[in-house]
PDB file of C-alpha atoms and ligand atoms in Angstrom:
ATOM      1  CA  MET A  27      47.070 -65.711  44.832  1.00  0.00           C
ATOM      2  CA  SER A  28      49.948 -63.349  45.491  1.00  0.00           C
ATOM      3  CA  GLU A  29      49.520 -60.088  47.337  1.00  0.00           C
ATOM      4  CA  ASP A  30      50.260 -58.062  44.193  1.00  0.00           C
ATOM      5  CA  ARG A  31      47.726 -59.982  42.200  1.00  0.00           C
ATOM      6  CA  LYS A  32      45.135 -59.478  44.965  1.00  0.00           C
ATOM      7  CA  ILE A  33      45.733 -55.731  44.945  1.00  0.00           C
ATOM      8  CA  THR A  34      45.495 -55.596  41.177  1.00  0.00           C
ATOM      9  CA  GLU A  35      42.215 -57.505  41.265  1.00  0.00           C
ATOM     10  CA  GLN A  36      40.811 -55.118  43.896  1.00  0.00           C
ATOM     11  CA  ARG A  37      41.872 -52.131  41.805  1.00  0.00           C
ATOM     12  CA  ARG A  38      40.127 -53.586  38.777  1.00  0.00           C
ATOM     13  CA  ARG A  39      36.928 -54.083  40.741  1.00  0.00           C
ATOM     14  CA  PHE A  40      37.174 -50.604  42.189  1.00  0.00           C
ATOM     15  CA  LEU A  41      37.768 -49.021  38.783  1.00  0.00           C
ATOM     16  CA  LYS A  42      34.959 -51.105  37.332  1.00  0.00           C
ATOM     17  CA  LEU A  43      32.623 -49.787  40.006  1.00  0.00           C
ATOM     18  CA  VAL A  44      33.815 -46.201  39.796  1.00  0.00           C
ATOM     19  CA  GLY A  45      33.950 -46.283  36.015  1.00  0.00           C
ATOM     20  CA  GLY A  46      30.413 -47.600  35.820  1.00  0.00           C
ATOM     21  CA  GLY A  47      29.310 -44.971  38.293  1.00  0.00           C
ATOM     22  CA  ALA A  48      31.001 -42.271  36.270  1.00  0.00           C
ATOM     23  CA  VAL A  49      28.938 -43.320  33.272  1.00  0.00           C
ATOM     24  CA  LEU A  50      25.724 -43.581  35.260  1.00  0.00           C
ATOM     25  CA  MET A  51      26.042 -40.274  37.142  1.00  0.00           C
ATOM     26  CA  PRO A  52      25.487 -37.982  34.170  1.00  0.00           C
ATOM     27  CA  ILE A  53      22.588 -40.110  32.985  1.00  0.00           C
ATOM     28  CA  MET A  54      21.034 -40.070  36.436  1.00  0.00           C
ATOM     29  CA  GLY A  55      21.620 -36.336  36.608  1.00  0.00           C
ATOM     30  CA  LEU A  56      19.897 -35.809  33.257  1.00  0.00           C
ATOM     31  CA  SER A  57      17.003 -38.022  34.154  1.00  0.00           C
ATOM     32  CA  ALA A  58      16.635 -36.156  37.433  1.00  0.00           C
ATOM     33  CA  CYS A  59      16.429 -32.881  35.530  1.00  0.00           C
ATOM     34  CA  SER A  60      14.149 -34.061  32.777  1.00  0.00           C
ATOM     35  CA  GLY A  61      12.046 -36.208  35.042  1.00  0.00           C
ATOM     36  CA  GLY A  62      11.411 -33.274  37.305  1.00  0.00           C
ATOM     37  CA  GLU A  63       8.808 -31.684  35.022  1.00  0.00           C
ATOM     38  CA  ASP A  64       5.926 -33.220  36.837  1.00  0.00           C
ATOM     39  CA  LYS A  65       7.475 -32.050  40.074  1.00  0.00           C
ATOM     40  CA  ALA A  66       7.950 -28.460  38.876  1.00  0.00           C
ATOM     41  CA  PRO A  67       6.453 -25.890  41.192  1.00  0.00           C
ATOM     42  CA  ALA A  68       3.047 -24.564  40.194  1.00  0.00           C
ATOM     43  CA  ALA A  69       4.511 -21.055  40.084  1.00  0.00           C
ATOM     44  CA  ALA A  70       6.312 -21.982  36.843  1.00  0.00           C
ATOM     45  CA  ALA A  71       2.997 -22.247  35.004  1.00  0.00           C
ATOM     46  CA  PRO A  72       1.605 -18.920  33.726  1.00  0.00           C
ATOM     47  CA  LYS A  73      -1.215 -17.593  35.797  1.00  0.00           C
ATOM     48  CA  ALA A  74      -4.392 -16.562  34.090  1.00  0.00           C
ATOM     49  CA  ASP A  75      -4.398 -13.184  35.800  1.00  0.00           C
ATOM     50  CA  ALA A  76      -0.667 -12.604  35.283  1.00  0.00           C
ATOM     51  CA  LYS A  77       0.347  -9.323  33.703  1.00  0.00           C
ATOM     52  CA  PRO A  78       2.357  -9.527  30.481  1.00  0.00           C
ATOM     53  CA  ALA A  79       6.057  -8.904  30.824  1.00  0.00           C
ATOM     54  CA  MET A  80       5.733  -5.745  28.761  1.00  0.00           C
ATOM     55  CA  ASP A  81       2.840  -3.388  28.328  1.00  0.00           C
ATOM     56  CA  ALA A  82       1.318  -3.278  24.856  1.00  0.00           C
ATOM     57  CA  PRO A  83       2.747  -0.458  22.744  1.00  0.00           C
ATOM     58  CA  LYS A  84       0.701   2.672  23.003  1.00  0.00           C
ATOM     59  CA  MET A  85      -0.458   4.399  19.850  1.00  0.00           C
ATOM     60  CA  THR A  86       0.811   7.921  19.829  1.00  0.00           C
ATOM     61  CA  GLU A  87      -0.658   8.916  16.472  1.00  0.00           C
ATOM     62  CA  LYS A  88      -4.338   9.075  15.811  1.00  0.00           C
ATOM     63  CA  ALA A  89      -5.083   6.203  13.450  1.00  0.00           C
ATOM     64  CA  ALA A  90      -7.011   6.951  10.281  1.00  0.00           C
ATOM     65  CA  PRO A  91     -10.554   5.567  10.221  1.00  0.00           C
ATOM     66  CA  THR A  92     -10.653   2.026   8.942  1.00  0.00           C
ATOM     67  CA  LYS A  93     -13.058   0.857   6.262  1.00  0.00           C
ATOM     68  CA  PRO A  94     -14.735  -2.556   6.351  1.00  0.00           C
ATOM     69  CA  SER A  95     -12.140  -3.702   3.830  1.00  0.00           C
ATOM     70  CA  GLY A  96      -9.609  -3.249   6.620  1.00  0.00           C
ATOM     71  CA  MET A  97      -7.751  -0.466   4.848  1.00  0.00           C
ATOM     72  CA  PRO A  98      -7.514   2.944   6.428  1.00  0.00           C
ATOM     73  CA  GLN A  99      -8.945   5.846   4.459  1.00  0.00           C
ATOM     74  CA  ILE A 100      -6.390   8.021   2.799  1.00  0.00           C
ATOM     75  CA  SER A 101      -6.275  11.588   4.000  1.00  0.00           C
ATOM     76  CA  GLU A 102      -6.168  14.507   1.585  1.00  0.00           C
ATOM     77  CA  ASP A 103      -3.262  15.712   3.737  1.00  0.00           C
ATOM     78  CA  ASP A 104      -1.297  12.520   3.103  1.00  0.00           C
ATOM     79  CA  VAL A 105       2.008  13.442   1.444  1.00  0.00           C
ATOM     80  CA  GLN A 106       1.464  10.944  -1.362  1.00  0.00           C
ATOM     81  CA  ALA A 107      -2.139  12.083  -1.849  1.00  0.00           C
ATOM     82  CA  LYS A 108      -0.966  15.684  -2.127  1.00  0.00           C
ATOM     83  CA  SER A 109       1.676  14.738  -4.672  1.00  0.00           C
ATOM     84  CA  PHE A 110      -1.112  13.432  -6.946  1.00  0.00           C
ATOM     85  CA  ASN A 111      -3.574  16.221  -6.030  1.00  0.00           C
ATOM     86  CA  TYR A 112      -5.987  13.653  -4.606  1.00  0.00           C
ATOM     87  CA  VAL A 113      -9.313  14.965  -3.295  1.00  0.00           C
ATOM     88  CA  HIS A 114     -12.247  13.066  -1.784  1.00  0.00           C
ATOM     89  CA  ASP A 115     -14.797  14.971  -3.870  1.00  0.00           C
ATOM     90  CA  ALA A 116     -14.084  15.299  -7.583  1.00  0.00           C
ATOM     91  CA  ALA A 117     -17.053  17.692  -7.888  1.00  0.00           C
ATOM     92  CA  SER A 118     -15.080  20.247  -5.856  1.00  0.00           C
ATOM     93  CA  ILE A 119     -12.261  20.411  -8.424  1.00  0.00           C
ATOM     94  CA  ASP A 120     -11.861  23.665 -10.290  1.00  0.00           C
ATOM     95  CA  ALA A 121     -11.275  22.538 -13.886  1.00  0.00           C
ATOM     96  CA  ALA A 122      -9.558  25.859 -14.660  1.00  0.00           C
ATOM     97  CA  LYS A 123      -6.914  25.094 -12.018  1.00  0.00           C
ATOM     98  CA  GLN A 124      -6.762  21.392 -12.790  1.00  0.00           C
ATOM     99  CA  PRO A 125      -6.778  21.023 -16.597  1.00  0.00           C
ATOM    100  CA  ARG A 126      -6.341  17.235 -16.415  1.00  0.00           C
ATOM    101  CA  PHE A 127      -9.712  16.895 -14.758  1.00  0.00           C
ATOM    102  CA  LYS A 128     -12.789  16.343 -16.942  1.00  0.00           C
ATOM    103  CA  ALA A 129     -16.327  16.415 -15.604  1.00  0.00           C
ATOM    104  CA  GLY A 130     -17.594  12.949 -14.724  1.00  0.00           C
ATOM    105  CA  GLN A 131     -14.200  11.573 -13.775  1.00  0.00           C
ATOM    106  CA  ALA A 132     -14.032   9.959 -10.346  1.00  0.00           C
ATOM    107  CA  CYS A 133     -12.213   7.144  -8.606  1.00  0.00           C
ATOM    108  CA  SER A 134     -15.242   4.885  -9.018  1.00  0.00           C
ATOM    109  CA  ASN A 135     -14.812   4.938 -12.828  1.00  0.00           C
ATOM    110  CA  CYS A 136     -11.004   4.929 -12.811  1.00  0.00           C
ATOM    111  CA  ALA A 137      -9.159   1.850 -14.053  1.00  0.00           C
ATOM    112  CA  LEU A 138      -7.025   1.841 -10.891  1.00  0.00           C
ATOM    113  CA  TYR A 139      -9.974   1.771  -8.489  1.00  0.00           C
ATOM    114  CA  GLN A 140     -10.184  -1.675  -6.880  1.00  0.00           C
ATOM    115  CA  GLY A 141     -13.749  -1.435  -5.666  1.00  0.00           C
ATOM    116  CA  LYS A 142     -16.992  -2.603  -7.198  1.00  0.00           C
ATOM    117  CA  ALA A 143     -19.688  -0.265  -8.446  1.00  0.00           C
ATOM    118  CA  GLY A 144     -21.358   1.252  -5.418  1.00  0.00           C
ATOM    119  CA  ASP A 145     -18.405   0.834  -3.040  1.00  0.00           C
ATOM    120  CA  GLU A 146     -17.986   4.072  -1.146  1.00  0.00           C
ATOM    121  CA  TRP A 147     -14.323   3.409  -0.438  1.00  0.00           C
ATOM    122  CA  ALA A 148     -11.864   0.961  -2.001  1.00  0.00           C
ATOM    123  CA  GLY A 149      -8.202   0.405  -2.659  1.00  0.00           C
ATOM    124  CA  CYS A 150      -6.249   2.054  -5.432  1.00  0.00           C
ATOM    125  CA  SER A 151      -3.010   0.818  -6.978  1.00  0.00           C
ATOM    126  CA  ILE A 152      -1.503   4.272  -6.611  1.00  0.00           C
ATOM    127  CA  PHE A 153      -2.023   4.316  -2.841  1.00  0.00           C
ATOM    128  CA  PRO A 154      -1.274   0.771  -1.641  1.00  0.00           C
ATOM    129  CA  GLY A 155      -2.757  -0.111   1.722  1.00  0.00           C
ATOM    130  CA  LYS A 156      -5.124   2.858   1.755  1.00  0.00           C
ATOM    131  CA  ALA A 157      -8.701   3.282   0.621  1.00  0.00           C
ATOM    132  CA  VAL A 158      -9.720   6.115  -1.663  1.00  0.00           C
ATOM    133  CA  LYS A 159     -13.244   7.487  -1.895  1.00  0.00           C
ATOM    134  CA  GLY A 160     -15.346   6.494  -4.892  1.00  0.00           C
ATOM    135  CA  THR A 161     -16.163  10.159  -5.446  1.00  0.00           C
ATOM    136  CA  GLY A 162     -12.486  11.111  -5.292  1.00  0.00           C
ATOM    137  CA  TRP A 163     -10.017  11.937  -7.992  1.00  0.00           C
ATOM    138  CA  CYS A 164      -6.300  12.414  -8.553  1.00  0.00           C
ATOM    139  CA  THR A 165      -4.055  13.398 -11.466  1.00  0.00           C
ATOM    140  CA  VAL A 166      -3.266   9.754 -12.247  1.00  0.00           C
ATOM    141  CA  TYR A 167      -6.891   9.125 -13.244  1.00  0.00           C
ATOM    142  CA  ALA A 168      -7.259   6.718 -16.165  1.00  0.00           C
ATOM    143  CA  ALA A 169     -10.688   5.968 -17.564  1.00  0.00           C
ATOM    144  CA  ARG A 170     -11.842   2.423 -16.916  1.00  0.00           C
ATOM    145  CA  PRO A 171     -12.232   0.588 -20.229  1.00  0.00           C
ATOM    146  CA  SER A 172     -15.876  -0.076 -20.999  1.00  0.00           C
TER     147      SER A 172
HETATM  148 FE1  SF4 B  25      -8.847   7.645  -7.754  1.00  0.00          FE
HETATM  149 FE2  SF4 B  25      -7.847   6.614  -9.982  1.00  0.00          FE
HETATM  150 FE3  SF4 B  25      -6.488   8.488  -8.647  1.00  0.00          FE
HETATM  151 FE4  SF4 B  25      -6.727   6.051  -7.638  1.00  0.00          FE
HETATM  152  S1  SF4 B  25      -5.678   6.622  -9.522  1.00  0.00           S
HETATM  153  S2  SF4 B  25      -7.009   7.968  -6.550  1.00  0.00           S
HETATM  154  S3  SF4 B  25      -8.769   5.483  -8.290  1.00  0.00           S
HETATM  155  S4  SF4 B  25      -8.468   8.736  -9.668  1.00  0.00           S
END
């Protein structure tokens, strides 16, 4: 074997070794990273007594009382309630000032009331997400068909 041929053969072997290593290194590196999960320090796991990263948002407004249905009661001061002249007690309405009101009308016998007979509070299609009082009334009242 000539000297040149010997050198060429050595180069091939070297490149074969280095080339194979170049392929194996990233794989070994990945396996070292992914295989390290069981060796991860215990501090990486969340501690039971650890504080959350952020404090829970604080309520700045006083929440309206919530009914068992989960809906908050509408307030007579609610902007939407005022726009429909909603009141909790239909008996308090002055018929002279509110000509649309007729004696006996109340949320509990309105077609838009979503409660059953006897429910003190229930939803109303006019005030989504809020409960109106069965004894209440507003100018949208529509008699429930009998
Ligand atoms: Fe009551 Fe009917 Fe007015 Fe709703 S629409 S608030 S149920 S009167």
